[in-house]
Short mmCIF file of C-alpha atoms in Angstrom, two decimals:
data_model
loop_
_atom_site.label_atom_id
_atom_site.label_comp_id
_atom_site.label_asym_id
_atom_site.label_seq_id
_atom_site.Cartn_x
_atom_site.Cartn_y
_atom_site.Cartn_z
CA MET A 1 -66.89 -40.64 -226.40
CA SER A 2 -69.46 -37.90 -226.89
CA ILE A 3 -73.04 -38.92 -226.43
CA CYS A 4 -73.84 -37.26 -229.78
CA ASN A 5 -71.48 -39.64 -231.56
CA LYS A 6 -73.63 -42.56 -230.37
CA LYS A 7 -77.06 -41.07 -230.73
CA THR A 8 -76.86 -38.90 -233.87
CA LEU A 9 -80.61 -39.00 -234.49
CA LEU A 10 -81.47 -37.71 -231.01
CA CYS A 11 -78.79 -34.99 -231.23
CA LEU A 12 -80.08 -33.78 -234.55
CA ALA A 13 -83.48 -33.41 -232.86
CA VAL A 14 -81.87 -31.31 -230.19
CA SER A 15 -79.80 -29.10 -232.42
CA GLY A 16 -82.20 -28.88 -235.40
CA SER A 17 -85.90 -29.40 -234.67
CA LEU A 18 -85.85 -27.34 -231.48
CA PHE A 19 -85.05 -24.25 -233.60
CA SER A 20 -88.67 -24.08 -234.48
CA VAL A 21 -89.69 -23.49 -230.85
CA SER A 22 -87.32 -20.63 -230.11
CA TYR A 23 -89.92 -18.05 -230.82
CA ALA A 24 -92.17 -19.61 -228.22
CA ALA A 25 -89.39 -19.22 -225.69
CA ASN A 26 -89.06 -15.51 -226.68
CA ALA A 27 -92.77 -15.14 -226.21
CA ASN A 28 -92.55 -16.60 -222.73
CA ASP A 29 -89.84 -14.08 -221.98
CA HIS A 30 -91.89 -11.11 -223.19
CA HIS A 31 -92.82 -10.03 -219.68
CA ASP A 32 -89.10 -9.36 -219.03
CA HIS A 33 -88.70 -7.19 -222.04
CA ASN A 34 -89.35 -3.88 -220.29
CA HIS A 35 -86.65 -4.70 -217.80
CA HIS A 36 -84.12 -6.13 -220.19
CA ASP A 37 -84.17 -3.98 -223.31
CA GLY A 38 -83.00 -5.84 -226.38
CA GLU A 39 -83.31 -9.26 -224.78
CA HIS A 40 -85.65 -10.46 -227.48
CA HIS A 41 -83.04 -9.74 -230.08
CA GLU A 42 -80.35 -11.52 -228.04
CA SER A 43 -82.52 -14.63 -227.65
CA GLU A 44 -82.95 -14.95 -231.40
CA HIS A 45 -79.29 -14.30 -231.96
CA ARG A 46 -78.25 -17.06 -229.54
CA HIS A 47 -78.91 -19.64 -232.26
CA HIS A 48 -75.92 -18.14 -234.09
CA ASP A 49 -74.02 -17.12 -230.99
CA ALA A 50 -75.21 -18.87 -227.89
CA HIS A 51 -72.95 -16.77 -225.59
CA VAL A 52 -75.05 -14.44 -223.54
CA HIS A 53 -73.87 -13.71 -220.01
CA GLY A 54 -76.35 -14.85 -217.32
CA VAL A 55 -78.20 -17.10 -219.69
CA VAL A 56 -77.66 -20.85 -219.99
CA GLU A 57 -79.28 -22.79 -222.84
CA THR A 58 -80.68 -26.29 -222.23
CA ASN A 59 -82.07 -28.57 -224.97
CA ILE A 60 -83.86 -31.67 -223.95
CA ALA A 61 -84.85 -34.37 -226.41
CA GLN A 62 -86.88 -37.54 -225.76
CA ASP A 63 -86.67 -40.54 -228.12
CA GLY A 64 -88.57 -43.64 -226.92
CA ASP A 65 -87.31 -44.32 -223.40
CA HIS A 66 -84.10 -42.20 -223.84
CA LEU A 67 -83.79 -38.66 -222.58
CA LEU A 68 -80.85 -36.42 -223.66
CA PHE A 69 -79.94 -33.10 -222.11
CA GLU A 70 -77.62 -30.68 -223.90
CA ILE A 71 -76.39 -27.63 -221.96
CA THR A 72 -74.42 -24.63 -223.20
CA ALA A 73 -73.20 -22.18 -220.61
CA PRO A 74 -70.90 -19.18 -220.59
CA GLY A 75 -67.75 -19.64 -218.58
CA ALA A 76 -68.68 -16.62 -216.46
CA ASP A 77 -71.93 -18.35 -215.40
CA VAL A 78 -70.19 -21.47 -214.25
CA VAL A 79 -66.92 -20.34 -212.75
CA GLY A 80 -67.13 -16.50 -212.74
CA PHE A 81 -64.46 -16.09 -215.40
CA GLU A 82 -64.00 -16.77 -219.17
CA HIS A 83 -60.24 -17.47 -219.46
CA ALA A 84 -57.82 -20.18 -218.49
CA PRO A 85 -57.29 -20.32 -214.67
CA LYS A 86 -54.67 -17.78 -213.58
CA ASP A 87 -53.87 -19.15 -210.12
CA ASP A 88 -54.47 -22.16 -207.90
CA ALA A 89 -57.73 -20.77 -206.59
CA GLN A 90 -59.21 -20.53 -210.09
CA LYS A 91 -57.92 -23.98 -210.92
CA GLN A 92 -59.77 -25.32 -207.96
CA ILE A 93 -62.93 -23.48 -208.91
CA LEU A 94 -62.79 -24.92 -212.35
CA ALA A 95 -62.11 -28.45 -211.13
CA ASN A 96 -65.07 -28.25 -208.74
CA ALA A 97 -67.39 -26.93 -211.55
CA VAL A 98 -66.38 -29.81 -213.82
CA LYS A 99 -66.96 -32.29 -211.03
CA THR A 100 -70.47 -30.92 -210.42
CA LEU A 101 -71.33 -30.81 -214.10
CA ASN A 102 -70.34 -34.46 -214.34
CA ASN A 103 -72.98 -35.34 -211.80
CA PRO A 104 -76.36 -34.46 -213.42
CA ASN A 105 -78.27 -35.66 -210.38
CA LEU A 106 -77.02 -32.50 -208.70
CA ILE A 107 -78.29 -30.42 -211.65
CA PHE A 108 -81.69 -31.94 -212.49
CA THR A 109 -84.42 -33.73 -210.56
CA LEU A 110 -86.73 -35.98 -212.54
CA PRO A 111 -89.97 -37.56 -211.22
CA GLU A 112 -89.37 -40.78 -209.33
CA ASN A 113 -92.20 -42.59 -211.01
CA ALA A 114 -90.60 -41.97 -214.46
CA LYS A 115 -87.93 -44.45 -213.27
CA CYS A 116 -85.15 -42.63 -215.00
CA THR A 117 -81.59 -43.89 -214.61
CA PHE A 118 -78.56 -41.77 -215.47
CA GLU A 119 -76.33 -43.49 -218.03
CA GLU A 120 -73.64 -41.11 -219.27
CA ALA A 121 -72.28 -37.64 -219.06
CA HIS A 122 -69.96 -35.71 -221.41
CA VAL A 123 -68.58 -32.35 -220.17
CA SER A 124 -66.19 -30.08 -221.96
CA HIS A 125 -64.99 -26.52 -221.81
CA ASN A 126 -62.49 -24.17 -223.63
CA LEU A 127 -60.97 -22.43 -220.64
CA VAL A 128 -57.48 -23.57 -221.55
CA ASN A 129 -54.18 -21.73 -221.90
CA HIS A 130 -52.34 -21.66 -225.23
CA ASN A 131 -50.05 -18.78 -224.34
CA ASP A 132 -46.93 -20.92 -223.90
CA HIS A 133 -47.03 -21.85 -227.59
CA ASP A 134 -47.76 -18.29 -228.59
CA ASP A 135 -44.85 -16.93 -226.57
CA HIS A 136 -42.55 -19.47 -228.17
CA GLU A 137 -43.50 -18.32 -231.63
CA HIS A 138 -42.96 -14.72 -230.64
CA ASP A 139 -39.42 -15.47 -229.38
CA HIS A 140 -38.47 -16.91 -232.75
CA ASP A 141 -40.05 -14.25 -235.05
CA HIS A 142 -39.61 -10.72 -233.67
CA ASP A 143 -40.30 -9.18 -237.09
CA HIS A 144 -43.91 -10.33 -236.85
CA ASP A 145 -44.61 -9.32 -233.26
CA HIS A 146 -47.07 -6.56 -234.14
CA ASP A 147 -48.99 -8.68 -236.65
CA GLN A 148 -49.15 -11.58 -234.27
CA HIS A 149 -50.35 -9.38 -231.47
CA ASP A 150 -53.12 -7.94 -233.63
CA GLY A 151 -54.13 -11.43 -234.75
CA GLU A 152 -54.13 -12.81 -231.20
CA HIS A 153 -56.09 -9.88 -229.95
CA HIS A 154 -58.73 -10.35 -232.67
CA LYS A 155 -58.90 -14.04 -231.96
CA GLU A 156 -59.29 -13.58 -228.18
CA HIS A 157 -61.87 -10.91 -228.69
CA GLY A 158 -64.06 -13.24 -230.67
CA LYS A 159 -63.53 -16.19 -228.41
CA HIS A 160 -65.74 -16.86 -225.39
CA GLY A 161 -65.12 -19.17 -222.50
CA GLU A 162 -67.81 -21.75 -222.60
CA PHE A 163 -68.97 -25.02 -221.07
CA SER A 164 -70.90 -27.82 -222.76
CA ALA A 165 -72.54 -30.74 -220.98
CA GLN A 166 -74.52 -33.63 -222.31
CA TYR A 167 -76.49 -36.09 -220.15
CA GLU A 168 -78.22 -39.32 -221.23
CA TYR A 169 -80.91 -41.03 -219.17
CA HIS A 170 -82.89 -44.22 -219.71
CA CYS A 171 -86.44 -43.97 -218.32
CA GLU A 172 -88.52 -47.13 -217.81
CA ALA A 173 -91.75 -45.16 -217.43
CA ILE A 174 -91.10 -42.15 -219.71
CA SER A 175 -94.80 -41.38 -219.87
CA ASN A 176 -94.62 -40.31 -216.28
CA LEU A 177 -92.09 -37.61 -217.03
CA ASP A 178 -94.36 -34.68 -216.44
CA GLN A 179 -91.86 -32.12 -215.11
CA ILE A 180 -88.15 -31.43 -214.68
CA GLU A 181 -86.69 -29.41 -211.85
CA THR A 182 -83.19 -27.85 -211.95
CA GLN A 183 -80.81 -27.01 -209.14
CA TRP A 184 -78.44 -25.21 -211.54
CA PHE A 185 -78.96 -21.84 -209.92
CA THR A 186 -77.90 -23.26 -206.50
CA HIS A 187 -74.59 -24.50 -207.82
CA PHE A 188 -74.01 -21.72 -210.37
CA PRO A 189 -75.47 -18.53 -208.94
CA HIS A 190 -73.99 -16.26 -211.62
CA THR A 191 -76.74 -17.51 -213.96
CA HIS A 192 -79.87 -15.45 -214.12
CA LYS A 193 -81.89 -17.50 -216.53
CA MET A 194 -81.94 -20.97 -218.09
CA THR A 195 -83.76 -21.30 -221.39
CA ILE A 196 -85.32 -24.74 -221.95
CA GLN A 197 -86.33 -26.20 -225.25
CA TYR A 198 -87.96 -29.59 -225.14
CA LEU A 199 -88.83 -32.06 -227.92
CA GLY A 200 -90.55 -35.37 -227.13
CA ASP A 201 -93.66 -37.53 -227.59
CA ALA A 202 -95.74 -34.88 -225.94
CA GLY A 203 -94.64 -32.29 -228.56
CA GLN A 204 -92.44 -29.22 -228.36
CA LYS A 205 -92.17 -26.83 -225.50
CA ALA A 206 -90.08 -23.80 -224.66
CA ALA A 207 -89.75 -22.06 -221.31
CA SER A 208 -87.37 -19.95 -219.20
CA LEU A 209 -86.40 -20.97 -215.68
CA THR A 210 -85.03 -18.56 -213.02
CA PRO A 211 -83.76 -18.95 -209.46
CA LYS A 212 -87.39 -18.37 -208.30
CA SER A 213 -89.01 -20.54 -210.92
CA SER A 214 -86.90 -23.65 -211.52
CA VAL A 215 -89.47 -26.19 -212.71
CA ILE A 216 -90.61 -26.86 -216.27
CA THR A 217 -93.90 -28.65 -216.68
CA LEU A 218 -94.02 -30.96 -219.71
#
């Protein structure tokens, strides 16, 4: 069962209230603007289309002694492709990525004195193959081959391979949670940046992490 189904209030905080700190994240990224023309526009647009290659979005919400992480990552960032696996090698890459994502202790390091215990993970992706069904339909309706091809092409063009991961922790000493470090870039080197939006007792915070700067101070 999805974590969000059990903690609706916390998930609403992640998906709703954090919208207000997006501009702070853009401000923190301003020093990259000269090197990545148009990035500011892309960052704002991610609230409507979170799919930007090389950028992973992470929302973190704290409610009492509970901590919830919500990650959205392009398929290319995680496995290097954005389609269903085409061979055994890609199937293995996908399986390894899902295994890693299901172990958040490999992805994030929390302060020991916060006494946080991992409780649950929910990982999903849309890198699946529906071609068998489509081919079957084509075999039985040749008159509509062209229309179906155009429709499928349009659908695939607008569809992005994407991963979603949610992690829940229980922290006995949440007041000691003063920073979060990520090892995401070690496991998924295709990612250039991870945007972090945090909402908790200490307030709201937005930041961007990179392979050379992978710690957010709360």
